[in-house]
Coordinates of N, CA and C in Angstrom, one line a residue:
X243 N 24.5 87.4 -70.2 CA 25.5 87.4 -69.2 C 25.7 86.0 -68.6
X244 N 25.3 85.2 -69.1 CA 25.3 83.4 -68.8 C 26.2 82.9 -69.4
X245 N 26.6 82.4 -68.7 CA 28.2 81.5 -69.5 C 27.8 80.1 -69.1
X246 N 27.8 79.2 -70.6 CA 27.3 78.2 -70.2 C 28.4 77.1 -69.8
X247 N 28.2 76.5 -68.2 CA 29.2 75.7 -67.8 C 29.4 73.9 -68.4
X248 N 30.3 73.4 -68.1 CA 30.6 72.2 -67.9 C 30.0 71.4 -67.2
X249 N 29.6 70.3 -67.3 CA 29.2 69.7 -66.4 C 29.7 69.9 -64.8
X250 N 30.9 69.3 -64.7 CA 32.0 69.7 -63.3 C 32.0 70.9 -62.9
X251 N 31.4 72.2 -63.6 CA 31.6 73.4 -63.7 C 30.6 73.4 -62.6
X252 N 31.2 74.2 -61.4 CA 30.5 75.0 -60.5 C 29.3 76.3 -60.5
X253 N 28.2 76.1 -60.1 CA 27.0 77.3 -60.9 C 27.1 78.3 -60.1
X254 N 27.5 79.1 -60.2 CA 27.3 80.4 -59.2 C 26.4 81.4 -59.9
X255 N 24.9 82.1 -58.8 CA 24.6 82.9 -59.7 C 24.9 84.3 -58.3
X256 N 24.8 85.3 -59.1 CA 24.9 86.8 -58.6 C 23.9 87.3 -58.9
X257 N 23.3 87.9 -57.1 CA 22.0 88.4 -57.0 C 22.4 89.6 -56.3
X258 N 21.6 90.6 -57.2 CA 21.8 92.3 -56.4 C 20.9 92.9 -56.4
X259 N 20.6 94.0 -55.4 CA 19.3 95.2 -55.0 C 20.0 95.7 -54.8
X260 N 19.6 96.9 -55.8 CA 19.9 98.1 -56.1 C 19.1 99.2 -56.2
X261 N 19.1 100.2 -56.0 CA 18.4 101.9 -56.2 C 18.8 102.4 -57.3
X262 N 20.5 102.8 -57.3 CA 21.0 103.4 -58.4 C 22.1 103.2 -59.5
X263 N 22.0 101.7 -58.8 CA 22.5 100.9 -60.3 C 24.1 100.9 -59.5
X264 N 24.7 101.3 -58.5 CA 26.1 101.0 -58.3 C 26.6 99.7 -58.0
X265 N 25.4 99.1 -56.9 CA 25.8 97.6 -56.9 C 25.4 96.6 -58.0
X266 N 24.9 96.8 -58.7 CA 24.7 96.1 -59.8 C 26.5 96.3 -60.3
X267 N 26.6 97.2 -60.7 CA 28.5 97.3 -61.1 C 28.6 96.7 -60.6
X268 N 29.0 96.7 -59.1 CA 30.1 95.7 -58.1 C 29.5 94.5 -58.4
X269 N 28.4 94.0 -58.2 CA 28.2 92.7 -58.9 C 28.2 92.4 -59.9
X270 N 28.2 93.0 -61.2 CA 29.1 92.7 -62.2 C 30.6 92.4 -62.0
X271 N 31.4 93.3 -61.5 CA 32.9 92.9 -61.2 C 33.2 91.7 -60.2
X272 N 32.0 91.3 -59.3 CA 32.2 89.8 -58.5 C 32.2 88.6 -59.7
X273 N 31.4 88.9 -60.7 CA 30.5 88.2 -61.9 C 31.8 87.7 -62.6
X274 N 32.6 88.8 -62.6 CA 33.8 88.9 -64.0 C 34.4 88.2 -63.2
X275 N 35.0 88.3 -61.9 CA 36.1 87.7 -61.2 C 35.8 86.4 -60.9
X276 N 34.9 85.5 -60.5 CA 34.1 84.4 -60.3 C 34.4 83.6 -61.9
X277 N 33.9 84.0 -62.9 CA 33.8 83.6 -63.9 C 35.5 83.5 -64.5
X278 N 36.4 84.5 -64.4 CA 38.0 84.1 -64.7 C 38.4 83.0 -63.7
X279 N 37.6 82.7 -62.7 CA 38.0 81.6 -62.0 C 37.8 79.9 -62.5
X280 N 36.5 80.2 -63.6 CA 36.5 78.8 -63.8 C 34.9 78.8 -63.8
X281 N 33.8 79.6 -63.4 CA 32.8 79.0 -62.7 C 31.7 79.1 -63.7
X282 N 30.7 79.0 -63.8 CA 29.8 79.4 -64.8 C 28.9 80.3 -63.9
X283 N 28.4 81.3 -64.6 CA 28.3 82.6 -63.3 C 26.6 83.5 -64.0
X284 N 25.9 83.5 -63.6 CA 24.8 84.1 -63.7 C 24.3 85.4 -62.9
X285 N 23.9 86.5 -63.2 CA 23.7 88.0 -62.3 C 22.5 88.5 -62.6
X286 N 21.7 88.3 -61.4 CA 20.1 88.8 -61.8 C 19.9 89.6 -60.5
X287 N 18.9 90.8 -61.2 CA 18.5 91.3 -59.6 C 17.5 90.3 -58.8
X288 N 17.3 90.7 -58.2 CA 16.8 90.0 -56.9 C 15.2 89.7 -56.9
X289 N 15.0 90.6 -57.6 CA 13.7 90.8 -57.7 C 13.2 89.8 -59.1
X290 N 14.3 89.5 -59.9 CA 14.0 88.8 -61.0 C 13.8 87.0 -61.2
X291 N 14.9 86.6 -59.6 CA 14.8 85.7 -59.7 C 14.0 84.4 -59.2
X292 N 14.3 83.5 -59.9 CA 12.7 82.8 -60.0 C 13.0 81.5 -59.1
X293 N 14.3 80.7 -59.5 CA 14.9 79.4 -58.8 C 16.4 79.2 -58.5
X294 N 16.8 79.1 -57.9 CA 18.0 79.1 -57.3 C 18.2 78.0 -57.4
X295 N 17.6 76.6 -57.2 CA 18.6 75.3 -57.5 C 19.0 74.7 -58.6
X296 N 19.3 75.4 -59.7 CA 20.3 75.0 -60.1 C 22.0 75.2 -60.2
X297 N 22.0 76.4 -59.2 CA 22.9 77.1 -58.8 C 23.4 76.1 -57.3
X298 N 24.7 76.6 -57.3 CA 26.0 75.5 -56.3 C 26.1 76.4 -55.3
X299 N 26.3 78.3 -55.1 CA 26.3 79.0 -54.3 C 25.6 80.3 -55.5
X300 N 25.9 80.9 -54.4 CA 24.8 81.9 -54.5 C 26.3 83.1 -53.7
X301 N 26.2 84.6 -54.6 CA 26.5 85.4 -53.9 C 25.6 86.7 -54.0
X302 N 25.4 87.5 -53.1 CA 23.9 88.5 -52.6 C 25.0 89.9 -52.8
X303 N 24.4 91.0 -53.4 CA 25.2 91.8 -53.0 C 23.6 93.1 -53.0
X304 N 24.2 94.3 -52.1 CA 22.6 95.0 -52.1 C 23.0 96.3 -51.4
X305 N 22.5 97.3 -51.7 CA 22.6 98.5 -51.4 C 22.6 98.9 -49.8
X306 N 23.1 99.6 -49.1 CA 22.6 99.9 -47.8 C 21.7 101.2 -47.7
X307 N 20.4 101.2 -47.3 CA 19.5 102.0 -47.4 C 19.1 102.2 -46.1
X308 N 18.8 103.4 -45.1 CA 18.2 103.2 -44.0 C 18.4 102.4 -43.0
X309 N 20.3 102.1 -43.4 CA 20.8 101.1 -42.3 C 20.4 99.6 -42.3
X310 N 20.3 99.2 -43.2 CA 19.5 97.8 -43.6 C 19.9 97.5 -45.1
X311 N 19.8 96.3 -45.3 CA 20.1 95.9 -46.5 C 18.6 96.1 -47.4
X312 N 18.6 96.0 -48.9 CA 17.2 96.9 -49.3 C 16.1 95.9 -49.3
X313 N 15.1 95.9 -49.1 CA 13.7 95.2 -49.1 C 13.9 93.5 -50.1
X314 N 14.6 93.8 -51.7 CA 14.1 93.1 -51.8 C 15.5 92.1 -51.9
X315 N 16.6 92.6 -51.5 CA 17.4 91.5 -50.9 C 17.1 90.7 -49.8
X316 N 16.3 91.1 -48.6 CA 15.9 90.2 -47.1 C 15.2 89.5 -47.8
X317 N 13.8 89.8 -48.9 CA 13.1 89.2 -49.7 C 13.9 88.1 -49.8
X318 N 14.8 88.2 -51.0 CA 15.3 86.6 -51.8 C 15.8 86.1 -50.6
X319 N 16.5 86.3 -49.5 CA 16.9 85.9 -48.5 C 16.1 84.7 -47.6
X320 N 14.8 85.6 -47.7 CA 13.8 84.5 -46.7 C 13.2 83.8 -47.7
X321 N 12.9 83.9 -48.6 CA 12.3 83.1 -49.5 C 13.1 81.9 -50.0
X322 N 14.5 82.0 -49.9 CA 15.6 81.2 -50.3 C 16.7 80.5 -49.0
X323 N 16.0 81.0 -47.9 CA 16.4 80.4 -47.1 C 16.6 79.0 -46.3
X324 N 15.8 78.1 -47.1 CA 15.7 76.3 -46.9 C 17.1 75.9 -48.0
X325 N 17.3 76.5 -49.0 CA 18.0 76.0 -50.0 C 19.2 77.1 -49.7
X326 N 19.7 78.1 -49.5 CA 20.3 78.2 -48.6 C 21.3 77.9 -47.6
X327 N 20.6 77.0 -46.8 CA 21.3 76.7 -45.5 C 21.9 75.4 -46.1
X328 N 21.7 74.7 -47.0 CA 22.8 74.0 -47.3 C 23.5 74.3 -48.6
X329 N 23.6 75.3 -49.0 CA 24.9 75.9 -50.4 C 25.8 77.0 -49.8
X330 N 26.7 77.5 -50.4 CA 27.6 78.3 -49.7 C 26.8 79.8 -50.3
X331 N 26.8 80.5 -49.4 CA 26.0 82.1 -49.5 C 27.3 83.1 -49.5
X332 N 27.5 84.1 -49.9 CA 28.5 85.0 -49.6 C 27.6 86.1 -49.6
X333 N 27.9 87.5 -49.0 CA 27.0 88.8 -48.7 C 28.0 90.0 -49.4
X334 N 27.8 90.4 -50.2 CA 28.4 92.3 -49.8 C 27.4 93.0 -49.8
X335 N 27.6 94.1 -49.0 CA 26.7 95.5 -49.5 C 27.3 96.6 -49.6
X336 N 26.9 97.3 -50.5 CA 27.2 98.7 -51.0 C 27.0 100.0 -50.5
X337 N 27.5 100.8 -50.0 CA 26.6 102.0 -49.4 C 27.6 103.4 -49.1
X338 N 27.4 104.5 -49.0 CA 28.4 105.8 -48.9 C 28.9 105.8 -47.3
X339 N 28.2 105.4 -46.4 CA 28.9 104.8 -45.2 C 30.6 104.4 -45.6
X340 N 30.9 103.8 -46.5 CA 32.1 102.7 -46.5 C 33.1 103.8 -47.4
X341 N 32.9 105.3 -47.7 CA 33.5 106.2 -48.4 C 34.5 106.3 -47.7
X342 N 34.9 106.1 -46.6 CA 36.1 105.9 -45.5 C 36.0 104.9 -45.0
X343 N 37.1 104.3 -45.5 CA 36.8 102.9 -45.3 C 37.7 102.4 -43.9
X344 N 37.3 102.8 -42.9 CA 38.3 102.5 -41.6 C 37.4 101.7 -40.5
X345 N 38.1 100.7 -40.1 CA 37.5 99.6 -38.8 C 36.2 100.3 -38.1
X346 N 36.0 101.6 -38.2 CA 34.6 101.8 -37.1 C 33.5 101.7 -38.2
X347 N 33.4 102.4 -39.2 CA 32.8 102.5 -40.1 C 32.3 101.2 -40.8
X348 N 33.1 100.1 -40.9 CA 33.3 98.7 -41.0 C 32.4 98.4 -40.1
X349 N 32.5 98.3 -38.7 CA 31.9 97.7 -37.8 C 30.4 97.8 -37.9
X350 N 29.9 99.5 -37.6 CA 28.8 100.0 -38.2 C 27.8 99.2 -39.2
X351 N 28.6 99.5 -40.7 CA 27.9 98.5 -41.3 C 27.5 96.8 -41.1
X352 N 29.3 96.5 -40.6 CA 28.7 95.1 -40.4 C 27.5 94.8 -39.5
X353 N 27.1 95.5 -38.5 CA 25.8 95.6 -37.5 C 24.8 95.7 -38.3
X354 N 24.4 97.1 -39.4 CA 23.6 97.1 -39.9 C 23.0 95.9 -41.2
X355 N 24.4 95.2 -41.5 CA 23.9 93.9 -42.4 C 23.6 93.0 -41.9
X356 N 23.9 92.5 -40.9 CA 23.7 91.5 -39.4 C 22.5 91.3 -39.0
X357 N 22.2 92.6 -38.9 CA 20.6 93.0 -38.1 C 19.5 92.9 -39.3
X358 N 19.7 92.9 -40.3 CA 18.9 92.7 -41.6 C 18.8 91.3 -41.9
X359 N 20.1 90.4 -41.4 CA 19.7 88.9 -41.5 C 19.0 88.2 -40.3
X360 N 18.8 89.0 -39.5 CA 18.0 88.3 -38.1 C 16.8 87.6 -38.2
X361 N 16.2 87.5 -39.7 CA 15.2 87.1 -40.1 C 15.1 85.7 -40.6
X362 N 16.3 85.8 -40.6 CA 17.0 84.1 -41.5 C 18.2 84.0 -40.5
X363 N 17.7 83.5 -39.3 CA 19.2 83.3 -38.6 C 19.4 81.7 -38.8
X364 N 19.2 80.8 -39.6 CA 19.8 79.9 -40.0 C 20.5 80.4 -41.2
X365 N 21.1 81.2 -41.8 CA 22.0 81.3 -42.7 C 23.3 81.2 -42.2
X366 N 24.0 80.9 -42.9 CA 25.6 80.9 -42.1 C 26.1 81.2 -43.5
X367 N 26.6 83.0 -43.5 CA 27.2 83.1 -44.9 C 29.1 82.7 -44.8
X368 N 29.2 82.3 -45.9 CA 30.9 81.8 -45.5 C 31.8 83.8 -45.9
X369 N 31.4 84.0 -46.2 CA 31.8 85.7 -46.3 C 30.7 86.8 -46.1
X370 N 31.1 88.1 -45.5 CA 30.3 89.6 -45.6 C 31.5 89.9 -45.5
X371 N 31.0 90.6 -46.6 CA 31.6 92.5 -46.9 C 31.5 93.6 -47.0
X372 N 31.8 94.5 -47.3 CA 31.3 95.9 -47.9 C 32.1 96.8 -48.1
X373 N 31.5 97.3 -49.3 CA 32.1 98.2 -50.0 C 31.4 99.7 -50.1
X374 N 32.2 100.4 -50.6 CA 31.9 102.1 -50.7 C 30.7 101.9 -52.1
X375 N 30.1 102.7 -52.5 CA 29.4 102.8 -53.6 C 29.4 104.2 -54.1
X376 N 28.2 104.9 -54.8 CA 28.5 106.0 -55.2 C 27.4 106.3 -55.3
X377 N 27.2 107.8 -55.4 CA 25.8 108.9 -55.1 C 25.9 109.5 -56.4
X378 N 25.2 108.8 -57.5 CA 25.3 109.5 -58.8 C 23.7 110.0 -59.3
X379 N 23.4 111.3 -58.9 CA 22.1 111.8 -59.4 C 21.2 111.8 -60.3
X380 N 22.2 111.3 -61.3 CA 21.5 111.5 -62.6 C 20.7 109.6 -62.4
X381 N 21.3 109.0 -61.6 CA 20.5 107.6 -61.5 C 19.3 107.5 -60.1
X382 N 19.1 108.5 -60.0 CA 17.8 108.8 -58.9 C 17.1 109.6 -59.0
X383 N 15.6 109.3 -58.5 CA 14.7 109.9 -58.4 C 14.5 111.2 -58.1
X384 N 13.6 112.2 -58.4 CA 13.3 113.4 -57.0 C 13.8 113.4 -56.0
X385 N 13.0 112.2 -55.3 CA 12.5 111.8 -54.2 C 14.2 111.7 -53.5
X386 N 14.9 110.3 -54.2 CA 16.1 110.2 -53.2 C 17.1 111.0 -53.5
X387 N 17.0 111.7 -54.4 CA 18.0 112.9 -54.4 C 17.7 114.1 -53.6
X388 N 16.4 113.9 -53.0 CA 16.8 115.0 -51.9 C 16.9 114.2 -50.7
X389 N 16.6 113.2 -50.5 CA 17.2 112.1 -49.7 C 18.6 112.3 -49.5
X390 N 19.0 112.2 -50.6 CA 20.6 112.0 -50.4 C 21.1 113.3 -50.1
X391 N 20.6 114.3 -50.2 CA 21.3 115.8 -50.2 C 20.8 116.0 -48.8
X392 N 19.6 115.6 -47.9 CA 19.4 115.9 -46.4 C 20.9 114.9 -45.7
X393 N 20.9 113.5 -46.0 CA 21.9 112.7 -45.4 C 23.2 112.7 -46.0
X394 N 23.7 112.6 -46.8 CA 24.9 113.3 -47.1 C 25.1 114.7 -48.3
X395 N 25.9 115.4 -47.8 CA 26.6 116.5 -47.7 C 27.4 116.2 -49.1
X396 N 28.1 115.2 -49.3 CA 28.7 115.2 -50.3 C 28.4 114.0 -51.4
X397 N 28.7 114.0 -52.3 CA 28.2 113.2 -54.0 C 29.6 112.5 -53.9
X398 N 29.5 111.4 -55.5 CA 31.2 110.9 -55.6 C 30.7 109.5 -55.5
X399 N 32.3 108.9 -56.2 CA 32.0 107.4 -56.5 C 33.6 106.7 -55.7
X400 N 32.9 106.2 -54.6 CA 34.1 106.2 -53.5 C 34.3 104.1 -54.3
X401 N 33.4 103.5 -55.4 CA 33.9 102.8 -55.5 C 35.7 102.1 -55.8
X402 N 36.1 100.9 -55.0 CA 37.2 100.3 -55.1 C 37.0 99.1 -56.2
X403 N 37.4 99.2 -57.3 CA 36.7 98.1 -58.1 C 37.9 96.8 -58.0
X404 N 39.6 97.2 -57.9 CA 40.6 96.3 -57.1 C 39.9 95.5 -55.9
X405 N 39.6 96.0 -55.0 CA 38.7 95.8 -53.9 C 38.0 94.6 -53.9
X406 N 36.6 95.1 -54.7 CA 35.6 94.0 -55.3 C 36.1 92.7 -55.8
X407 N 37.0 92.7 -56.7 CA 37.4 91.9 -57.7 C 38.7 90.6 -56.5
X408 N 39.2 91.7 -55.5 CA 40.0 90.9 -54.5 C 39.2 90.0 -53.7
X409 N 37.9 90.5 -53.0 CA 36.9 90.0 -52.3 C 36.3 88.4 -53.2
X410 N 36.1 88.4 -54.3 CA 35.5 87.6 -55.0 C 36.9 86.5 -55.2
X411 N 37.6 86.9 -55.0 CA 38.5 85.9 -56.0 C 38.9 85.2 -55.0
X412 N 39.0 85.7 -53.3 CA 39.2 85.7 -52.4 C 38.0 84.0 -51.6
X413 N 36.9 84.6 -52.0 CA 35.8 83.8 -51.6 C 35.5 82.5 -52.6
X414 N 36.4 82.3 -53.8 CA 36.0 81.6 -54.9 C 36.0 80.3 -54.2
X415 N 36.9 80.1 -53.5 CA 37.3 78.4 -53.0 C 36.5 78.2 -51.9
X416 N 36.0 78.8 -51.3 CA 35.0 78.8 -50.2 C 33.2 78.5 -50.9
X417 N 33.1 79.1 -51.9 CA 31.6 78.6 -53.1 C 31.8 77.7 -53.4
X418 N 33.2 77.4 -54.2 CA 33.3 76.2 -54.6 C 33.6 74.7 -54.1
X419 N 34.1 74.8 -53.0 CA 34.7 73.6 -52.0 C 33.9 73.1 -51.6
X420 N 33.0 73.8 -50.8 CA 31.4 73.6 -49.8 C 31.0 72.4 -50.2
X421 N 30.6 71.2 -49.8 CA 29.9 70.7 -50.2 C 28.5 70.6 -49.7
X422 N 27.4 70.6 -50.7 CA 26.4 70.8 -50.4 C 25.4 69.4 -49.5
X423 N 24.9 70.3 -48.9 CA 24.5 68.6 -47.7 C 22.6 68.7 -48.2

């Protein structure tokens, strides 16, 4: 999934935590949209990656679990937080919260992704987002499938992939402008 850039070519890599594989999709569709832009674009989970500086920005995207973004996104967060504070960061997260996607529900989230960076409060991401994701069973455990059936009621794939792909194309000049100090 590496596209190898140009010199002048801007490095963006895409880092996602995931459970059931939905945000990994939506980071794939940031990946595709980023990359028709011009950029040379890399997508590793979170837990894979090893170095971040050779990358220009960085975009995070990560499940919402327990009202928090997932373990091993804060992980890459604080561990990548000196290199970081001077590249441009973008954030989404993914979660069934966002299945109605209206201003309170918005708000909500944005709190609970907020409060998961309080750990790295020298970040200054130039975008957060969030999107809807999807409760597909057959991609979980025992365990969070009855997880999921105590906390929500209902299953479905409330993903907006227009959405995604607007968000990213949206944020491209903002990764790429930054100059890094």
């Amino acid at each position: 999934m590496t596209e190898s850039p140009s010199p002048t070519t801007k490095r963006i890599l895409v880092v996602y935590a995931t459970r059931g594989g939905t945000t990994r999709d939506l980071a794939e569709q940031v990946a595709e949209s980023l990359r028709a832009n011009g950029s040379g674009v890399e997508i590793l989970a979170a837990k894979k990656v090893r170095d971040i500086t050779p990358y220009d920005a960085v975009v995070l995207g990560s499940a919402i679990y327990f009202r928090q973004l997932m373990p091993q996104a804060v992980r890459f967060l604080e561990q990548n937080a000196s290199y970081l504070t001077t590249h441009p960061i973008a954030i989404f997260s993914v979660g069934a919260q966002m299945r109605k996607n209206v201003t309170k529900n918005h708000a909500v989230v944005d709190r609970w992704v907020r409060g998961s960076l309080k750990g790295v409060p020298q970040l200054q991401p130039v975008a957060i987002e969030h999107f809807a994701g999807a409760i597909q069973f057959k991609r979980l455990n025992l365990l969070w499938r009855l997880l999921v059936l105590i906390t929500f009621s209902e299953l479905g794939d409330w993903r907006n992939l227009k959405a995604v792909q607007d968000w990213a194309n949206r944020i491209y000049p903002q990764l790429i402008n930054r100059p890094n100090t």
